[in-house]
PDB file of C-alpha atoms in Angstrom:
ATOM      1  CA  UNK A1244      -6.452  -0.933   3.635  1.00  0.00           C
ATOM      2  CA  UNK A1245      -2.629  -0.407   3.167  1.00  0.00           C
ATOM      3  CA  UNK A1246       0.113  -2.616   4.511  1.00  0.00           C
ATOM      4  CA  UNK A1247       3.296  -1.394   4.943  1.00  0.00           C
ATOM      5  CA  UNK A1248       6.191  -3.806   4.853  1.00  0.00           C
ATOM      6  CA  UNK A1249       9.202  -2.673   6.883  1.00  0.00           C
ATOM      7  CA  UNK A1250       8.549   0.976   6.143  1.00  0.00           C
ATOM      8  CA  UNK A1251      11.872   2.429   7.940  1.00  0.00           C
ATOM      9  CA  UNK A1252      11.808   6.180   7.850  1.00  0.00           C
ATOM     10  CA  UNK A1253       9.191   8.014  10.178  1.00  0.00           C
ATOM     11  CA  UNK A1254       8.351  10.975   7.431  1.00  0.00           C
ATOM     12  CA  UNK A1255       7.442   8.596   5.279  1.00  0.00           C
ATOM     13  CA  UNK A1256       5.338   6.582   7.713  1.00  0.00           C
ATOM     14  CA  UNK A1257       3.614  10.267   8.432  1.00  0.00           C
ATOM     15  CA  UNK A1258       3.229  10.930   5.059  1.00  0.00           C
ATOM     16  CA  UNK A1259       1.550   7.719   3.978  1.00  0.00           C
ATOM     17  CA  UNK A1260      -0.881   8.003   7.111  1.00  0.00           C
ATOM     18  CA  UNK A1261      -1.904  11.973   5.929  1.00  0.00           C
ATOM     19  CA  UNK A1262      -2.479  10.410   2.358  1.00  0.00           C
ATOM     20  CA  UNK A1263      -4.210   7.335   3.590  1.00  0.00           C
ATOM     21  CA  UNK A1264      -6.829  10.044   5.739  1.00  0.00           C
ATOM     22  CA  UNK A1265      -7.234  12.261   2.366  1.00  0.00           C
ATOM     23  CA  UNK A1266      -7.719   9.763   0.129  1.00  0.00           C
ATOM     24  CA  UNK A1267      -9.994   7.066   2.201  1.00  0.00           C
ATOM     25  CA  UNK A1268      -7.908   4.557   3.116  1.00  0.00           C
ATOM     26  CA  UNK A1269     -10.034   2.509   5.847  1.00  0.00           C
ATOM     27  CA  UNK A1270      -7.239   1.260   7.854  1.00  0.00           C
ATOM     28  CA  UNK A1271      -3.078   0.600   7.644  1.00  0.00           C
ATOM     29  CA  UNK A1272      -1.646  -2.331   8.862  1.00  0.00           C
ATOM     30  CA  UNK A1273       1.727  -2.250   9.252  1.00  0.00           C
ATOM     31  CA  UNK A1274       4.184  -4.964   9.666  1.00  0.00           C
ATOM     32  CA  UNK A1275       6.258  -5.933  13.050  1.00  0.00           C
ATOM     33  CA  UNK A1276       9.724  -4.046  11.101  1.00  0.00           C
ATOM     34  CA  UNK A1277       7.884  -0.755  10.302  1.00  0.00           C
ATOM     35  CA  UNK A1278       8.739   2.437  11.872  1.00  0.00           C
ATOM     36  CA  UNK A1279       6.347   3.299  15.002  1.00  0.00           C
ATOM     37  CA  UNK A1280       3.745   5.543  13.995  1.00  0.00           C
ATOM     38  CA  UNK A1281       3.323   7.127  17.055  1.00  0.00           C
ATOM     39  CA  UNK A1282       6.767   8.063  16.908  1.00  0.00           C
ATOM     40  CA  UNK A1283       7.332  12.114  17.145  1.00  0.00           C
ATOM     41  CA  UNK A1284       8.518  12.793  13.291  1.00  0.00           C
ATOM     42  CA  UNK A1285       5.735  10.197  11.959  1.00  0.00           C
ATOM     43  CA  UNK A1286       2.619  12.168  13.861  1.00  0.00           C
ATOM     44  CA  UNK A1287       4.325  15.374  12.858  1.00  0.00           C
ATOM     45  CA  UNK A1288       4.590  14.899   9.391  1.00  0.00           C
ATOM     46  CA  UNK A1289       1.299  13.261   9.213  1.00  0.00           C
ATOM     47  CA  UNK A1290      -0.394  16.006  10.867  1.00  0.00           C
ATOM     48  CA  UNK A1291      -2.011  14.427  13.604  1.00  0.00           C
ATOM     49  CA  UNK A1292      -3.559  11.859  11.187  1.00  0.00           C
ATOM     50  CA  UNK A1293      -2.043   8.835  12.406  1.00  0.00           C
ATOM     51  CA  UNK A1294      -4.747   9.618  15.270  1.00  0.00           C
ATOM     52  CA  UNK A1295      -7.262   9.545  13.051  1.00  0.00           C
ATOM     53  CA  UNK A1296      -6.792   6.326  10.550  1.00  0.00           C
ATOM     54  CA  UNK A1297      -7.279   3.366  12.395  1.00  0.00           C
ATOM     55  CA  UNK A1298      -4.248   1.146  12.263  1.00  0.00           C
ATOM     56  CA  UNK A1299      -2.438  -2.186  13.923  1.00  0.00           C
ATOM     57  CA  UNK A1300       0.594  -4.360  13.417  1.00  0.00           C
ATOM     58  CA  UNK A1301      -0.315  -7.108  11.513  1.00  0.00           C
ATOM     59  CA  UNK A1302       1.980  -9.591  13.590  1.00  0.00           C
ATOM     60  CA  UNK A1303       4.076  -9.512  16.887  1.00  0.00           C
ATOM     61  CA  UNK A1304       7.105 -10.749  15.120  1.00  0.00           C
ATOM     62  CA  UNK A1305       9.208 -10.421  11.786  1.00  0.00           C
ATOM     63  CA  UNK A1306       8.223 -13.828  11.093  1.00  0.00           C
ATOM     64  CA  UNK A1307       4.265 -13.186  11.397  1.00  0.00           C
ATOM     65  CA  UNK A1308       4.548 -11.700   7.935  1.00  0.00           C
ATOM     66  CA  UNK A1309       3.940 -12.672   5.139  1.00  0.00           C
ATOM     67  CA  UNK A1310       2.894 -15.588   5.288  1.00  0.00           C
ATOM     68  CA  UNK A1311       0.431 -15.255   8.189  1.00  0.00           C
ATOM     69  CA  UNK A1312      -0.161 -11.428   7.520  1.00  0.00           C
ATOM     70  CA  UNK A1313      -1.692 -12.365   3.829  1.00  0.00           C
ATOM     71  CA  UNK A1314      -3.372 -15.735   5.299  1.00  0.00           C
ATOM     72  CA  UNK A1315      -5.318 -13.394   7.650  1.00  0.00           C
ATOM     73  CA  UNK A1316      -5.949 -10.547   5.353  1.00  0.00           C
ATOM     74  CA  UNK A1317      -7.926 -13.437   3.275  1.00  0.00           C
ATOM     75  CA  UNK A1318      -9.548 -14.712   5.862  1.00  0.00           C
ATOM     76  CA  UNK A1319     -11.017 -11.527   6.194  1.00  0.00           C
ATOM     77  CA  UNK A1320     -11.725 -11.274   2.564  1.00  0.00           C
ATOM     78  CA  UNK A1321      -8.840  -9.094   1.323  1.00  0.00           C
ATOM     79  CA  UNK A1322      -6.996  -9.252  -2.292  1.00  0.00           C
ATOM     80  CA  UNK A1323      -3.712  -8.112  -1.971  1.00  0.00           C
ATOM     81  CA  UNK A1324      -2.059  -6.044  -4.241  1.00  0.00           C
ATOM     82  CA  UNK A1325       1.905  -5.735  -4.097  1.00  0.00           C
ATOM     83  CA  UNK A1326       3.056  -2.730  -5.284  1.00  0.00           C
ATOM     84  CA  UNK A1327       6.241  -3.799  -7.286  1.00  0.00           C
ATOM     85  CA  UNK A1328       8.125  -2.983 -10.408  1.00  0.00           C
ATOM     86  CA  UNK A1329       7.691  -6.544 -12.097  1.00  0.00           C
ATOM     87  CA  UNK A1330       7.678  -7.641 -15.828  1.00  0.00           C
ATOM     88  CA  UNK A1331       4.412  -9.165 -15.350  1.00  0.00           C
ATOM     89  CA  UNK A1332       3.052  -5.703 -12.612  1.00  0.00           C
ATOM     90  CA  UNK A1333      -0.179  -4.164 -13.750  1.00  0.00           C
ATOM     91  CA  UNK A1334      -0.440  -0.686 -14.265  1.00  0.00           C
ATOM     92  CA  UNK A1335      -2.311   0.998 -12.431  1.00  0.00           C
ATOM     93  CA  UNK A1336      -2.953   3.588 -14.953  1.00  0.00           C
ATOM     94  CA  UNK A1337      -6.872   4.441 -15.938  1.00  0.00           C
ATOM     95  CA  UNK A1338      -7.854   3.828 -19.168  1.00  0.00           C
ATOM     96  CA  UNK A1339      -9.086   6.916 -20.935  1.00  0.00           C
ATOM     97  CA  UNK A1340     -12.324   5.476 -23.249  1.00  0.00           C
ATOM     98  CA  UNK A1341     -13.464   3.236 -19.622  1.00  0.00           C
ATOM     99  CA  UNK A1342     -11.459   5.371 -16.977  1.00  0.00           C
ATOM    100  CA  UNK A1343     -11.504   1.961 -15.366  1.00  0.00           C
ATOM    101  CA  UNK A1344      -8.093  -0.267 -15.051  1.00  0.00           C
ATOM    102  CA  UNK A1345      -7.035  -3.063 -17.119  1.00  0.00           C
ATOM    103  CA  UNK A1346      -7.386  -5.765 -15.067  1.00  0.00           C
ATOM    104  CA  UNK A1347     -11.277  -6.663 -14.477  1.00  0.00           C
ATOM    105  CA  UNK A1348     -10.576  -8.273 -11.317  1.00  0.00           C
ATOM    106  CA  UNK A1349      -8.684  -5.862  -9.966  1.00  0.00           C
ATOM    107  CA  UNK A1350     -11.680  -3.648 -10.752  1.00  0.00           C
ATOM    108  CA  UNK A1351     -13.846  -5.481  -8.967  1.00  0.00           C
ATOM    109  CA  UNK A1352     -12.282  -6.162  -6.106  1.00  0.00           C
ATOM    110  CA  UNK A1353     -14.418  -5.478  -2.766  1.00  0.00           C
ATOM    111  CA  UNK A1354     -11.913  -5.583  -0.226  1.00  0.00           C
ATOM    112  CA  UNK A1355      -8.353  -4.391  -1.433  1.00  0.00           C
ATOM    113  CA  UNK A1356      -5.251  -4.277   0.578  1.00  0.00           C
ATOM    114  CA  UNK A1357      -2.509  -2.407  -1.189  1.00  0.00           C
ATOM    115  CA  UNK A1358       0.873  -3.820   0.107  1.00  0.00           C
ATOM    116  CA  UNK A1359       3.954  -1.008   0.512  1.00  0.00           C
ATOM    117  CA  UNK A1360       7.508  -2.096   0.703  1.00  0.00           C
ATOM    118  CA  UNK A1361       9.987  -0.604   2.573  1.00  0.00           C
ATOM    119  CA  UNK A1362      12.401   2.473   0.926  1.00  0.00           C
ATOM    120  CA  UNK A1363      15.109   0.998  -1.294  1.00  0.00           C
ATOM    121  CA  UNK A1364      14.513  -2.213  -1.914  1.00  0.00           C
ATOM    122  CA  UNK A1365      10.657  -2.652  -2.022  1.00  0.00           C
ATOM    123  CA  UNK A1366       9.250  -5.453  -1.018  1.00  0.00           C
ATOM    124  CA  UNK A1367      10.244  -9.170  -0.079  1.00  0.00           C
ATOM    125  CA  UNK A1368      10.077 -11.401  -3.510  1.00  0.00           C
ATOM    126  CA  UNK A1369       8.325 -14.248  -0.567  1.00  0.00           C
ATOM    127  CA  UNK A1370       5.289 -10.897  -0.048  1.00  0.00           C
ATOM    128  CA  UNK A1371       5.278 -10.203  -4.168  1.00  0.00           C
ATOM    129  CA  UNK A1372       4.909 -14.146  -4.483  1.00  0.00           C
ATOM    130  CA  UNK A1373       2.008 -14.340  -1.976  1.00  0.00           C
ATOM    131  CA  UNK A1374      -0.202 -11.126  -3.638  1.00  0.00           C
ATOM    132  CA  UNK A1375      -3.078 -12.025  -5.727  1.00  0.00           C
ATOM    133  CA  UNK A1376      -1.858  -9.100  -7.750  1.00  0.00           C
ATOM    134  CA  UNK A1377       1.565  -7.086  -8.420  1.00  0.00           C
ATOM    135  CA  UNK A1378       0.926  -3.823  -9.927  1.00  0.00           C
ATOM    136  CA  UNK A1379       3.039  -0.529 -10.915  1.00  0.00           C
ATOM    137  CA  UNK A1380       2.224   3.040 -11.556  1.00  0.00           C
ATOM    138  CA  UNK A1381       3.726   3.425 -15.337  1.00  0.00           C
ATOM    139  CA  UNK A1382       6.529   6.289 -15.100  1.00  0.00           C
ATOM    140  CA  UNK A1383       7.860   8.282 -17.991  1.00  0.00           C
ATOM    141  CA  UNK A1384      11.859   9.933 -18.561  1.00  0.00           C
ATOM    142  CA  UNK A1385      13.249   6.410 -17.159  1.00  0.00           C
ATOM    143  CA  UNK A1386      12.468   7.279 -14.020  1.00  0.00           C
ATOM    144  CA  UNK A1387      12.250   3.742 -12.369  1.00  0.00           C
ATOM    145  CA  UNK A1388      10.054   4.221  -9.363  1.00  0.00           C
ATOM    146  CA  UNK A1389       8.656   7.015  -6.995  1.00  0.00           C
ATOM    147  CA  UNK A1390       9.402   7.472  -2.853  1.00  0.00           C
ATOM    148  CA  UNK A1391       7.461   5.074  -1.196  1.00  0.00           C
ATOM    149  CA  UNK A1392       4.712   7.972   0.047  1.00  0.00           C
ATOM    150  CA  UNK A1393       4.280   9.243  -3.666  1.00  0.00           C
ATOM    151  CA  UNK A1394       3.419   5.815  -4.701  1.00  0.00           C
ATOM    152  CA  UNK A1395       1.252   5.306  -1.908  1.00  0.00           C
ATOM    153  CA  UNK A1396      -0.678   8.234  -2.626  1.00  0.00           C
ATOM    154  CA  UNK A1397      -1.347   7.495  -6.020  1.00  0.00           C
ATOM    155  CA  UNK A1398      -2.080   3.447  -5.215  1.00  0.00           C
ATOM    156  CA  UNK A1399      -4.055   4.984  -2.997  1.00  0.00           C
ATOM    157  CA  UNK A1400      -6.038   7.324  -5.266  1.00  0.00           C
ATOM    158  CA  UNK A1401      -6.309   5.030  -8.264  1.00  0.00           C
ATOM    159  CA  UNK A1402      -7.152   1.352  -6.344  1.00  0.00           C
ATOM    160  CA  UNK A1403     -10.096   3.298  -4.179  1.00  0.00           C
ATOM    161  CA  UNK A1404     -13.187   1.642  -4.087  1.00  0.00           C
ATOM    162  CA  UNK A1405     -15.523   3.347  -7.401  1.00  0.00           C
TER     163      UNK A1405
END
């Protein structure tokens, strides 16, 4: 599944829902401060997906998450990766001789939910804390990150169940 934390801006709430229904993304929960997406621009730009991937708030209130949020998603049996430009992130690169990632847990993890932050300033330090795992797509030219629907497309691509 994908969480996203305060996503603000409707195109790229659309454009994370069309890459969450191309790319097999089960579900997206997002959180109480995330754009609606039912709103107008967000099914627009998602092309009618966000009717397709099934999807809730994970809490009522600002304060449900994250804290509660991540409590339930283990409950249910979730890891939770926080996508997060962090000395210690993981990349989320493939190795080429095992075209599997680096971390072994992360490879074997069942149940994934790949956590989002919102455009700008990412995610809360208090939801980066709480993951089980931070990771990073490695970027090249000093570019330091991508638009928060890029990244989500390749989390998205690269984290899939194998």
């Amino acid at each position: 599944v994908a969480v996203l934390e305060g996503v603000a801006d409707s195109t790229n709430v659309g454009a994370l829902f069309r890459s969450a229904a191309a790319l097999g993304v089960d579900a997206i929960l997002a959180t109480p401060t995330c754009c609606d997406p039912f709103c107008r621009r967000a099914v627009r730009v998602s092309m009618g997906t966000v009717f397709q991937v099934p999807w809730t708030y994970i809490g009522d209130a600002p304060g449900d998450w994250p804290e509660r949020g991540i409590a339930r998603l283990r409950a249910l049996g979730f890891r939770t990766a926080a996508m997060a430009l962090t000395d210690d992130s993981v990349s989320i690169a493939l190795r080429p001789d095992t075209r599997r990632l680096d971390d072994p847990e992360l490879n074997a993890a069942l149940r994934l939910a790949i956590v989002l932050g919102t455009e700008g300033d990412g995610l809360a330090q208090t939801t980066i804390a709480a993951c089980d795992y931070t990771v990073k797509i490695p970027m090249s030219h000093k570019v330091d990150s991508l638009n928060v629907a890029a990244a989500g497309a390749l989390a998205f691509w690269q984290l899939r169940a194998r």
